[in-house]
CSV table of C-alpha atoms in Angstrom, one decimal:
chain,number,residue,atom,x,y,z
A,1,UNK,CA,3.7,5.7,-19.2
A,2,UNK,CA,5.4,6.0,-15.6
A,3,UNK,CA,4.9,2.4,-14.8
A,4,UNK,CA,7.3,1.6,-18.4
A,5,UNK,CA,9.4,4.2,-17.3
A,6,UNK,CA,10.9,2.7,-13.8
A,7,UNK,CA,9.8,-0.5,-14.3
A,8,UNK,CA,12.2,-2.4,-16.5
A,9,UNK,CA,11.6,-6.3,-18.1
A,10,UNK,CA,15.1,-8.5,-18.2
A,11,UNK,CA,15.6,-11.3,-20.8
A,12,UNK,CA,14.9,-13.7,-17.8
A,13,UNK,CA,11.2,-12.9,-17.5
A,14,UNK,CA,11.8,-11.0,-14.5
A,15,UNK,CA,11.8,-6.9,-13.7
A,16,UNK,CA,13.9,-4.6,-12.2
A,17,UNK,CA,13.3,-0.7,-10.9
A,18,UNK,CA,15.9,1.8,-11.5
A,19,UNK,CA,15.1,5.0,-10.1
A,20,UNK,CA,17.5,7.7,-9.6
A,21,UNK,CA,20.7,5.9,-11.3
A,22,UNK,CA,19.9,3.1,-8.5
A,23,UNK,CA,18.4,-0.6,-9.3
A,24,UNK,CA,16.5,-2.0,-7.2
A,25,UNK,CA,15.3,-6.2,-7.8
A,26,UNK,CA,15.1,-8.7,-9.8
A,27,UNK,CA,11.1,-8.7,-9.1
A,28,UNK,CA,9.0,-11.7,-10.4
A,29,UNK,CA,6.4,-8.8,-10.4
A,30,UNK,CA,6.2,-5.4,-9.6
A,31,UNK,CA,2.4,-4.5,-8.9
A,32,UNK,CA,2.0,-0.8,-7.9
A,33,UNK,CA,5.1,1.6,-7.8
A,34,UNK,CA,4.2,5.1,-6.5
A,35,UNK,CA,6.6,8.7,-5.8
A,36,UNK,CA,6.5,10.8,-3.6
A,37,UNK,CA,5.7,14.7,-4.1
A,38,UNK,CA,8.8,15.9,-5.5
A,39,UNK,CA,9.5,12.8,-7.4
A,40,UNK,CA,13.0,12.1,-5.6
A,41,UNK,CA,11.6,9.0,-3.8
A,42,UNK,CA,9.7,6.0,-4.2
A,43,UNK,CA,7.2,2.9,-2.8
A,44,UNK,CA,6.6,0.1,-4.3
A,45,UNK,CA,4.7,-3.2,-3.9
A,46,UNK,CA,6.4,-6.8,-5.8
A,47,UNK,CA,7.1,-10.1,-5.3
A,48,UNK,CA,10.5,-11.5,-5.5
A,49,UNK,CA,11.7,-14.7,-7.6
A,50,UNK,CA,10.4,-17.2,-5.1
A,51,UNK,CA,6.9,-14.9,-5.4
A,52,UNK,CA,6.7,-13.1,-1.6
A,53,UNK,CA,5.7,-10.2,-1.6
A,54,UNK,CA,7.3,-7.0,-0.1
A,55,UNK,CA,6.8,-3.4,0.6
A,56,UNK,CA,9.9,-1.7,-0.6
A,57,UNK,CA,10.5,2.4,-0.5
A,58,UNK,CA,13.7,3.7,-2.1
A,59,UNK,CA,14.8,5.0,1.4
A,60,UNK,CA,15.5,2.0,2.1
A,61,UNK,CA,12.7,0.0,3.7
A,62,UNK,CA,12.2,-3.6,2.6
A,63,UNK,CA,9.1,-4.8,4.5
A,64,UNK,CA,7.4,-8.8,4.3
A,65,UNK,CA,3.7,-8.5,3.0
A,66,UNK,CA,1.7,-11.9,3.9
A,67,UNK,CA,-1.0,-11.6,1.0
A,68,UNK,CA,-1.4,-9.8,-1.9
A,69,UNK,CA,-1.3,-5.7,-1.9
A,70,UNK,CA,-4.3,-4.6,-3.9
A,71,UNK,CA,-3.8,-0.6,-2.9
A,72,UNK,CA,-0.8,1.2,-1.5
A,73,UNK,CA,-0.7,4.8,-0.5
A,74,UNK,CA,3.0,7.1,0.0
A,75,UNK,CA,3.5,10.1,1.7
A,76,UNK,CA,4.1,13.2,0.1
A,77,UNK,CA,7.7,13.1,1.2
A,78,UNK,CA,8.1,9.2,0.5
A,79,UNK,CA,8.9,8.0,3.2
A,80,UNK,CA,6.3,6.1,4.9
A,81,UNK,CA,3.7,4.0,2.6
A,82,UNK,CA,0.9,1.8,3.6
A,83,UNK,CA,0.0,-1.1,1.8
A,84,UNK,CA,-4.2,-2.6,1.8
A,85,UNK,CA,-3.8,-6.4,1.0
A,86,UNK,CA,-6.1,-9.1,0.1
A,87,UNK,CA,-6.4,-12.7,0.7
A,88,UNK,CA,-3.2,-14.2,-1.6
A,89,UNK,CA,-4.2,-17.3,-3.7
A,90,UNK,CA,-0.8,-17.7,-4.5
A,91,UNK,CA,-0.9,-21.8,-5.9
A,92,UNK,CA,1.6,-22.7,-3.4
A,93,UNK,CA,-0.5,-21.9,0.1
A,94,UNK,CA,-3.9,-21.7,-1.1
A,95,UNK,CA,-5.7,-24.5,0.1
A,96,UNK,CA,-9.6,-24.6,-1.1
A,97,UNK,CA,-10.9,-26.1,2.3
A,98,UNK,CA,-10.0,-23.6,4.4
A,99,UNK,CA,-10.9,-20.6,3.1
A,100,UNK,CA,-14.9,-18.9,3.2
A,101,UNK,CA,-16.0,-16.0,1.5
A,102,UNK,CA,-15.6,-14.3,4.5
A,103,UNK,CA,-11.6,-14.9,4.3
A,104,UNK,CA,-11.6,-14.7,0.9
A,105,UNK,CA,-12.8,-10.7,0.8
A,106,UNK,CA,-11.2,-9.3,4.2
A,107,UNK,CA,-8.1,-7.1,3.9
A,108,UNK,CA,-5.5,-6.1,6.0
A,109,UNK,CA,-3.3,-3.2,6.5
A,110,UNK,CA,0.6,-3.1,6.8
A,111,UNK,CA,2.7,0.2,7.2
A,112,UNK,CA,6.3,0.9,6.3
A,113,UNK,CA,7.2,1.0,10.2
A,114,UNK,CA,6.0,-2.9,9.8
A,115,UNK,CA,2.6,-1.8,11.9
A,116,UNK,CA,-0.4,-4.4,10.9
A,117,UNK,CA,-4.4,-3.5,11.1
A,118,UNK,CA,-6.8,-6.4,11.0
A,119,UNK,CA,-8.4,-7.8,9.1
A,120,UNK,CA,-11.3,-5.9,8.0
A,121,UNK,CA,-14.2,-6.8,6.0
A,122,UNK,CA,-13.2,-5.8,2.7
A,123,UNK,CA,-16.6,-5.4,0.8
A,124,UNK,CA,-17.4,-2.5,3.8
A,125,UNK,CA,-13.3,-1.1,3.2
A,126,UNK,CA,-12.7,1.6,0.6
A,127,UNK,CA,-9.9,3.3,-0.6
A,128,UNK,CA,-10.8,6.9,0.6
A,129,UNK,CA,-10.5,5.9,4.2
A,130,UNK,CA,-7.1,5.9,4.4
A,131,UNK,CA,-5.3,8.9,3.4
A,132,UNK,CA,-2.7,11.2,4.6
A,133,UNK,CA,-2.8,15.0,5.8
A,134,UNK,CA,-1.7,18.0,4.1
A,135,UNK,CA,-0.2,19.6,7.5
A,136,UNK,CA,1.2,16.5,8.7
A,137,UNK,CA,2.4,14.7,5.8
A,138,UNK,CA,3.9,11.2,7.7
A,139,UNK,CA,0.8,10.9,9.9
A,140,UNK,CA,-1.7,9.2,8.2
A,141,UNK,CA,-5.9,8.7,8.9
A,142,UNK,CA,-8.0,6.0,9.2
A,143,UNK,CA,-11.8,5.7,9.5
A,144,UNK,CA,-13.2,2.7,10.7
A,145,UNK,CA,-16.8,1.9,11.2
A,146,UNK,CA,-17.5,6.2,12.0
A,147,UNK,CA,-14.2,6.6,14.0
A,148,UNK,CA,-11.1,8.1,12.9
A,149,UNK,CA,-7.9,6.5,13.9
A,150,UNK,CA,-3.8,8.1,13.8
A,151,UNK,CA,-1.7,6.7,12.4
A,152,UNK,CA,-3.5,3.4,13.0
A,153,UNK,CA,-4.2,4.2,16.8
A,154,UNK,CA,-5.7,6.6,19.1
A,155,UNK,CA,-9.3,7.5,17.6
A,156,UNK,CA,-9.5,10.9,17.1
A,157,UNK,CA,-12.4,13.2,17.6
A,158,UNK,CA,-13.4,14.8,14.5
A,159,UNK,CA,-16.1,17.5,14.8
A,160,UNK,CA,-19.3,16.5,12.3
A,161,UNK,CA,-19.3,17.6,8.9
A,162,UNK,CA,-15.5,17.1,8.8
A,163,UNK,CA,-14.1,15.4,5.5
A,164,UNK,CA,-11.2,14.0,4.3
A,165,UNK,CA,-11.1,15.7,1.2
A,166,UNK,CA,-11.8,19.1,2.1
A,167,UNK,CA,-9.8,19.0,5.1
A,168,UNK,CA,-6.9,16.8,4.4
A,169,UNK,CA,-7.0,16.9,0.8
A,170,UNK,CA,-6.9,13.3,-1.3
A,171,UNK,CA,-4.9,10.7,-0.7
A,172,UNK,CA,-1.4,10.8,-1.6
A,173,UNK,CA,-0.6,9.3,-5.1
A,174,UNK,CA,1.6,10.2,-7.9
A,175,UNK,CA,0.6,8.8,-10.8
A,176,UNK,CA,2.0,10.0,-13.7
């Protein structure tokens, strides 16, 4: 199992990553941990001891999350990861009054380069519409409601019949 693999428990309840003779942590949790193409590099999404949450990547990134990732996506070379979060219900800030169903299901997009999108409705979001592209492996697509944005900007005009998966291939994960 690659999760059990990097993704060591300590005596204290908590967990720690070691990757590459390197560990990274403690983590009260480690909830997705992805590599890149060649295996040599890392993202992952945990929360620390006092429970916030972070976007780390072995190069050395280390980026605040403010809710809880539900999907991250790496780069074939590792090095820039986005994370798709939900609303957190984390005990501590959730507060029953002031939150709607509408709150309650939108997501929101952070990047390694600390770049936030949102929020979206999350019942209209899917995973596939976020990937990245074969020929430019750190630049990564976004459709939203029929546009296609780069890297979280300028829309982009993509001819019809054009798909992410035939043209771009599928999103970047390693899972093994």
């Amino acid at each position: 199992n690659f999760f059990d693999k990097f993704v060591i428990p300590q005596d204290d309840g908590s967990m720690v990553i070691k990757f590459n003779g390197k560990t990274f942590g403690p983590y009260r949790q480690v909830y997705e941990i992805l590599l890149s193409t060649d295996k040599s590099k890392f993202g992952a999404t945990v929360s620390d001891i006092n429970r916030k949450k972070f976007l780390i990547l072995s190069v050395g990134k280390n980026i605040p999350l403010n809710g809880l990732p539900n999907r991250m996506y790496l780069s074939p070379d590792g090095t820039t990861a986005i994370v798709r979060m939900g609303f957190d219900f984390d005990v501590d800030n959730f507060d029953p009054s002031s939150i709607n169903m509408e709150t309650a299901t939108q997501v929101t997009i952070v990047t390694s380069d600390g770049g936030k999108y949102g929020p979206y409705n999350g019942d209209d979001f899917r995973d596939y519409y976020i990937w990245f592209c074969k020929t430019t492996p750190n630049h990564w697509i976004m459709e939203l409601n029929g546009k296609y944005l780069l890297d979280g900007k300028s829309p982009l005009n993509i001819p019809d019949g054009f798909s992410n998966q035939n043209q771009c291939g599928k999103p970047a994960r390693t899972i093994l």
